[in-house]
């Protein structure tokens, strides 16, 4: 313990930092707008107080793109690179990337991370050219968290604005606020206080799903949001074009009665997951009984997403199908990841 700061020494820790781009790395180009430009090394060098932690950082410039341009191939490569670094004995991983897709990338990484070491994703809402840029503070908090024994066995977490969020719950909930990351179901796992992660709760029902063999299949998963007056036009030919479908239904998992038959027909051919478009709470199972209600749709073969929001449900379904898993595994995984396994 350092007598002056009161912060636990982490100088024996070694972390790998992967830079993927995003606002945290952006500077202005000729047009006056910002684009990814800074290397991961430059990001780390610009953080006040980081060198003083004594934590050894092995920095890798992995990608330099906006969050919206990342794809499944990038994430598969990143997951392999993380495994390699963990095999080499690093104590934790930090990833910097665009905030637009963190809720999806962090969850995908969480589904394959079955080791105890912390994997922490962060970024910035205010780019380095702006007063009050939040990248340095977020990166320092992420490093502090990834180097902490407290953050072991949490899976992948998102550290942002001194909050620690489970990858399975976190959503980008505001287009510009520095406090954009929120976990509507259950709140953050904890906070970074005076440089130390302080955990108030732990993730339950963490789900990891291995890829069968080494093969990653290319699959296409649709995500459709049910809207007022919906005719279900989007279901036409869906089972021929898609490997799986996630429906973001009204409320606790509802669609108009006129859409229910077509949806059930698609569900008889490909996995169809029923989620809620509300942004928080669980799909129900046995409360409403009208045509197009949750109980009707589940009895006709749709799979409940439980507490998983539509974006995370799509990531889970894609990962399961790309990994070659059958219907029984898909159902069991959603039951667990959706928080519906009776304890
Ligand atoms: N548009 C940016 C991105 O996702 C937003 C950010 O990083 O905050 O790359």
XYZ file of C-alpha atoms and ligand atoms in Angstrom:
352
model
C 0.000 0.000 0.000
C 1.340 3.408 -0.925
C 1.204 5.643 2.136
C 0.619 8.796 0.120
C -2.213 7.754 -2.206
C -3.884 4.948 -0.257
C -4.239 3.098 -3.578
C -3.211 -0.551 -3.542
C 0.017 -1.023 -5.480
C -0.537 -2.845 -8.740
C 3.064 -2.544 -9.933
C 3.472 -6.300 -10.265
C 0.589 -6.506 -12.778
C 0.906 -7.007 -16.501
C -1.968 -6.176 -18.856
C -2.541 -6.340 -22.595
C -4.241 -3.269 -24.091
C -5.917 -3.615 -27.478
C -6.815 -0.417 -29.339
C -9.635 -0.775 -31.862
C -10.357 2.880 -32.655
C -13.502 4.831 -31.773
C -13.959 8.373 -30.474
C -11.292 7.833 -27.828
C -8.753 7.686 -30.684
C -10.195 10.383 -32.945
C -8.683 13.691 -34.072
C -9.812 16.208 -36.684
C -9.104 15.682 -40.368
C -9.210 18.273 -43.172
C -13.014 18.375 -43.136
C -12.998 19.487 -39.503
C -14.754 16.318 -38.362
C -13.001 13.652 -36.317
C -11.833 10.229 -37.493
C -9.848 7.435 -35.824
C -6.201 8.518 -35.886
C -4.345 7.904 -32.619
C -2.542 4.639 -31.994
C -3.174 2.619 -28.858
C 0.325 3.619 -27.725
C -0.541 7.313 -28.084
C -3.742 6.812 -26.074
C -1.878 5.183 -23.225
C 0.880 7.817 -23.283
C -1.713 10.594 -22.919
C -3.246 9.334 -19.649
C -2.113 11.350 -16.610
C -1.155 9.090 -13.726
C -1.077 5.884 -15.721
C 2.699 5.489 -15.734
C 2.722 6.065 -11.952
C 0.557 2.974 -11.377
C 3.571 0.867 -12.310
C 1.279 -1.512 -14.178
C 3.101 -2.972 -17.164
C 1.066 -2.454 -20.336
C 1.635 -4.425 -23.522
C -0.108 -2.276 -26.095
C -1.411 -3.540 -29.421
C -2.820 -1.404 -32.201
C -5.426 -3.945 -33.236
C -7.791 -1.941 -35.457
C -8.276 1.809 -36.002
C -11.930 2.114 -37.038
C -15.242 3.531 -35.753
C -17.278 1.122 -33.635
C -19.863 0.850 -36.409
C -17.276 -0.640 -38.787
C -16.227 -3.531 -36.561
C -17.519 -6.935 -37.624
C -17.695 -10.529 -36.465
C -14.359 -11.358 -38.131
C -12.635 -8.591 -36.136
C -14.143 -9.948 -32.933
C -13.135 -13.529 -33.702
C -9.566 -12.330 -34.302
C -9.652 -10.263 -31.102
C -10.908 -13.182 -29.064
C -8.045 -15.344 -30.393
C -5.555 -12.573 -29.585
C -6.956 -12.281 -26.040
C -6.553 -16.035 -25.541
C -2.954 -15.835 -26.724
C -2.133 -13.008 -24.311
C -3.772 -14.848 -21.424
C -1.787 -17.975 -22.348
C 1.332 -15.786 -22.115
C 0.417 -14.929 -18.531
C -0.995 -11.392 -18.585
C -3.180 -10.583 -15.568
C -5.956 -8.885 -17.521
C -7.062 -7.297 -20.762
C -8.182 -3.759 -21.662
C -9.924 -2.970 -24.953
C -10.536 0.560 -26.236
C -13.121 0.928 -28.981
C -16.006 2.969 -30.361
C -18.897 3.216 -27.943
C -21.530 2.702 -30.650
C -21.134 -1.073 -30.578
C -19.645 -1.791 -27.137
C -22.909 -3.310 -25.893
C -22.639 -5.949 -28.609
C -18.878 -6.534 -28.815
C -18.447 -6.791 -25.046
C -21.258 -9.343 -24.845
C -19.841 -11.425 -27.687
C -16.449 -11.478 -25.957
C -18.189 -12.391 -22.700
C -19.784 -15.436 -24.330
C -16.355 -16.902 -25.117
C -14.402 -15.730 -22.070
C -14.347 -18.618 -19.620
C -11.199 -17.690 -17.724
C -10.961 -15.753 -14.444
C -8.852 -12.832 -15.699
C -10.650 -9.493 -16.107
C -11.456 -8.308 -19.628
C -12.448 -4.633 -19.578
C -13.881 -2.638 -22.478
C -13.908 1.153 -22.530
C -13.954 4.143 -24.866
C -14.916 7.807 -24.818
C -17.867 10.023 -25.632
C -15.842 13.232 -25.938
C -12.961 13.014 -28.397
C -9.427 14.166 -27.485
C -9.855 17.552 -29.241
C -12.676 18.595 -26.876
C -12.506 20.220 -23.464
C -13.279 17.577 -20.877
C -12.378 14.618 -23.061
C -13.296 11.510 -21.049
C -10.996 9.004 -22.750
C -8.011 9.335 -20.365
C -10.146 8.942 -17.216
C -12.004 5.974 -18.694
C -8.779 4.302 -19.787
C -7.169 4.795 -16.372
C -10.236 3.350 -14.618
C -10.289 0.434 -17.063
C -6.615 -0.319 -16.422
C -7.106 -0.077 -12.664
C -10.038 -2.477 -12.904
C -8.316 -4.973 -15.201
C -5.317 -5.058 -12.843
C -7.465 -5.717 -9.793
C -8.077 -9.090 -8.187
C -11.575 -7.766 -7.378
C -12.510 -7.927 -11.039
C -11.617 -11.596 -11.510
C -14.416 -14.005 -12.364
C -16.764 -11.269 -13.544
C -16.421 -12.128 -17.219
C -16.207 -9.147 -19.543
C -17.097 -5.770 -18.043
C -17.526 -2.284 -19.447
C -15.860 0.434 -17.364
C -17.069 3.920 -18.201
C -17.535 7.114 -16.186
C -16.196 5.235 -13.139
C -18.993 2.655 -13.354
C -18.450 -1.071 -13.839
C -21.120 -2.799 -15.927
C -21.639 -6.468 -16.806
C -21.298 -7.019 -20.559
C -24.534 -9.026 -20.530
C -26.588 -6.123 -19.193
C -25.028 -2.901 -20.393
C -26.610 -0.663 -23.026
C -25.559 2.577 -24.681
C -28.518 4.633 -23.532
C -27.712 8.188 -24.610
C -26.261 9.476 -27.886
C -23.953 12.091 -26.318
C -23.863 11.849 -22.512
C -20.676 10.738 -20.761
C -22.913 8.543 -18.589
C -24.300 6.795 -21.633
C -23.678 3.249 -20.386
C -26.461 1.897 -18.221
C -27.598 -1.476 -16.984
C -31.352 -1.135 -16.778
C -31.731 -4.658 -15.406
C -29.972 -4.668 -12.051
C -27.739 -1.601 -12.333
C -23.947 -1.484 -12.464
C -21.868 -4.158 -10.769
C -19.925 -1.465 -8.970
C -17.893 1.700 -9.219
C -14.277 2.771 -9.478
C -13.646 4.773 -6.316
C -10.315 6.534 -5.783
C -8.783 4.215 -8.354
C -10.121 1.010 -6.849
C -12.934 -1.123 -8.223
C -15.664 -1.445 -5.589
C -18.178 -4.175 -6.379
C -21.684 -4.126 -4.973
C -23.076 -7.163 -6.757
C -21.959 -9.983 -9.023
C -23.292 -11.251 -12.351
C -25.629 -14.218 -12.036
C -26.289 -16.811 -14.731
C -23.192 -15.907 -16.718
C -23.323 -17.923 -19.914
C -20.351 -18.987 -21.975
C -20.805 -20.943 -25.176
C -17.912 -22.778 -26.821
C -17.546 -22.997 -30.584
C -17.912 -26.656 -31.595
C -14.633 -27.795 -33.160
C -12.780 -24.969 -34.826
C -15.434 -24.096 -37.352
C -17.214 -20.770 -37.277
C -20.123 -20.866 -39.712
C -21.337 -17.725 -41.432
C -24.928 -17.168 -40.388
C -27.407 -14.357 -40.870
C -29.669 -13.389 -37.981
C -32.500 -10.912 -38.529
C -33.675 -8.437 -35.883
C -37.100 -6.911 -36.356
C -38.902 -4.514 -34.067
C -42.678 -4.820 -33.917
C -44.319 -1.448 -34.547
C -47.805 -0.026 -34.162
C -50.065 -1.237 -36.962
C -47.494 -3.849 -38.014
C -48.571 -6.079 -40.888
C -45.687 -8.516 -40.565
C -44.500 -7.821 -44.156
C -40.943 -8.524 -43.004
C -41.760 -12.176 -42.382
C -42.262 -12.863 -46.089
C -39.543 -15.329 -47.090
C -37.691 -14.748 -43.808
C -37.062 -18.455 -43.204
C -35.435 -18.760 -46.642
C -33.144 -15.767 -46.167
C -32.203 -16.118 -42.513
C -30.697 -18.712 -40.186
C -32.407 -17.205 -37.166
C -34.589 -14.256 -36.189
C -34.965 -12.065 -33.116
C -38.255 -10.240 -32.685
C -38.377 -7.181 -30.430
C -42.018 -7.374 -29.439
C -44.246 -4.907 -27.643
C -44.162 -4.860 -23.840
C -43.565 -8.273 -22.317
C -43.287 -10.001 -25.732
C -46.334 -9.293 -27.869
C -47.136 -8.905 -31.575
C -50.423 -8.056 -33.336
C -52.753 -11.051 -33.770
C -52.512 -10.717 -37.560
C -48.734 -11.339 -37.371
C -48.819 -14.348 -35.022
C -49.514 -17.124 -37.572
C -46.788 -16.007 -39.977
C -44.336 -15.689 -37.091
C -45.177 -19.185 -35.839
C -44.674 -20.547 -39.372
C -41.182 -19.008 -39.511
C -40.456 -20.385 -36.014
C -41.259 -23.896 -37.249
C -38.330 -23.600 -39.691
C -35.652 -21.473 -38.007
C -35.050 -20.436 -34.369
C -37.056 -17.303 -33.554
C -36.295 -15.510 -30.285
C -38.904 -13.311 -28.614
C -37.564 -10.240 -26.795
C -38.993 -6.963 -25.570
C -38.546 -3.632 -27.310
C -39.006 -1.733 -24.019
C -35.328 -1.603 -23.042
C -35.716 -3.160 -19.593
C -37.451 -6.045 -17.880
C -38.161 -9.617 -18.929
C -40.374 -11.261 -21.508
C -43.255 -12.919 -19.630
C -44.353 -16.503 -20.187
C -47.839 -17.121 -18.825
C -49.676 -13.890 -18.104
C -51.436 -12.930 -21.333
C -53.381 -15.453 -23.374
C -54.598 -13.648 -26.502
C -53.394 -14.421 -30.017
C -49.987 -12.764 -30.420
C -49.354 -12.688 -26.663
C -46.184 -14.068 -25.091
C -47.844 -17.323 -23.984
C -49.341 -17.835 -27.448
C -46.030 -17.230 -29.228
C -43.953 -19.342 -26.829
C -46.441 -22.225 -27.158
C -45.937 -21.992 -30.923
C -42.179 -22.486 -30.820
C -40.682 -19.056 -30.186
C -37.810 -18.966 -27.682
C -37.914 -16.431 -24.849
C -35.027 -13.967 -24.516
C -35.960 -13.432 -20.848
C -34.106 -10.341 -19.622
C -31.794 -10.186 -22.652
C -32.474 -7.151 -24.797
C -32.945 -7.636 -28.571
C -29.365 -6.662 -29.469
C -27.831 -9.089 -27.012
C -30.330 -11.792 -27.996
C -29.178 -11.419 -31.599
C -25.523 -11.724 -30.539
C -26.272 -14.861 -28.501
C -28.352 -16.490 -31.252
C -25.722 -15.738 -33.869
C -22.947 -17.081 -31.681
C -24.891 -20.290 -30.976
C -25.775 -20.945 -34.604
C -22.349 -19.960 -35.934
C -20.900 -22.348 -33.366
C -22.943 -25.249 -34.741
C -25.201 -25.749 -31.722
C -28.556 -27.517 -32.005
C -32.010 -26.394 -30.889
C -31.746 -27.959 -27.420
C -28.540 -26.064 -26.690
C -30.039 -22.858 -28.081
C -33.064 -23.157 -25.769
C -30.952 -23.980 -22.719
C -28.560 -21.107 -23.424
C -31.396 -18.586 -23.700
C -33.002 -19.915 -20.540
C -29.777 -19.325 -18.635
C -28.591 -16.122 -20.299
C -32.109 -14.701 -20.078
C -32.090 -15.227 -16.305
C -34.908 -17.786 -16.259
C -33.299 -20.817 -14.665
C -35.029 -21.511 -11.346
C -32.479 -21.486 -8.544
N -19.097 6.926 -33.328
C -18.106 6.571 -32.337
C -17.707 5.118 -32.522
O -18.417 4.239 -32.094
C -18.659 6.811 -31.001
C -17.705 6.595 -29.882
O -16.680 5.975 -29.977
O -18.061 7.071 -28.799
O -16.666 4.886 -33.083
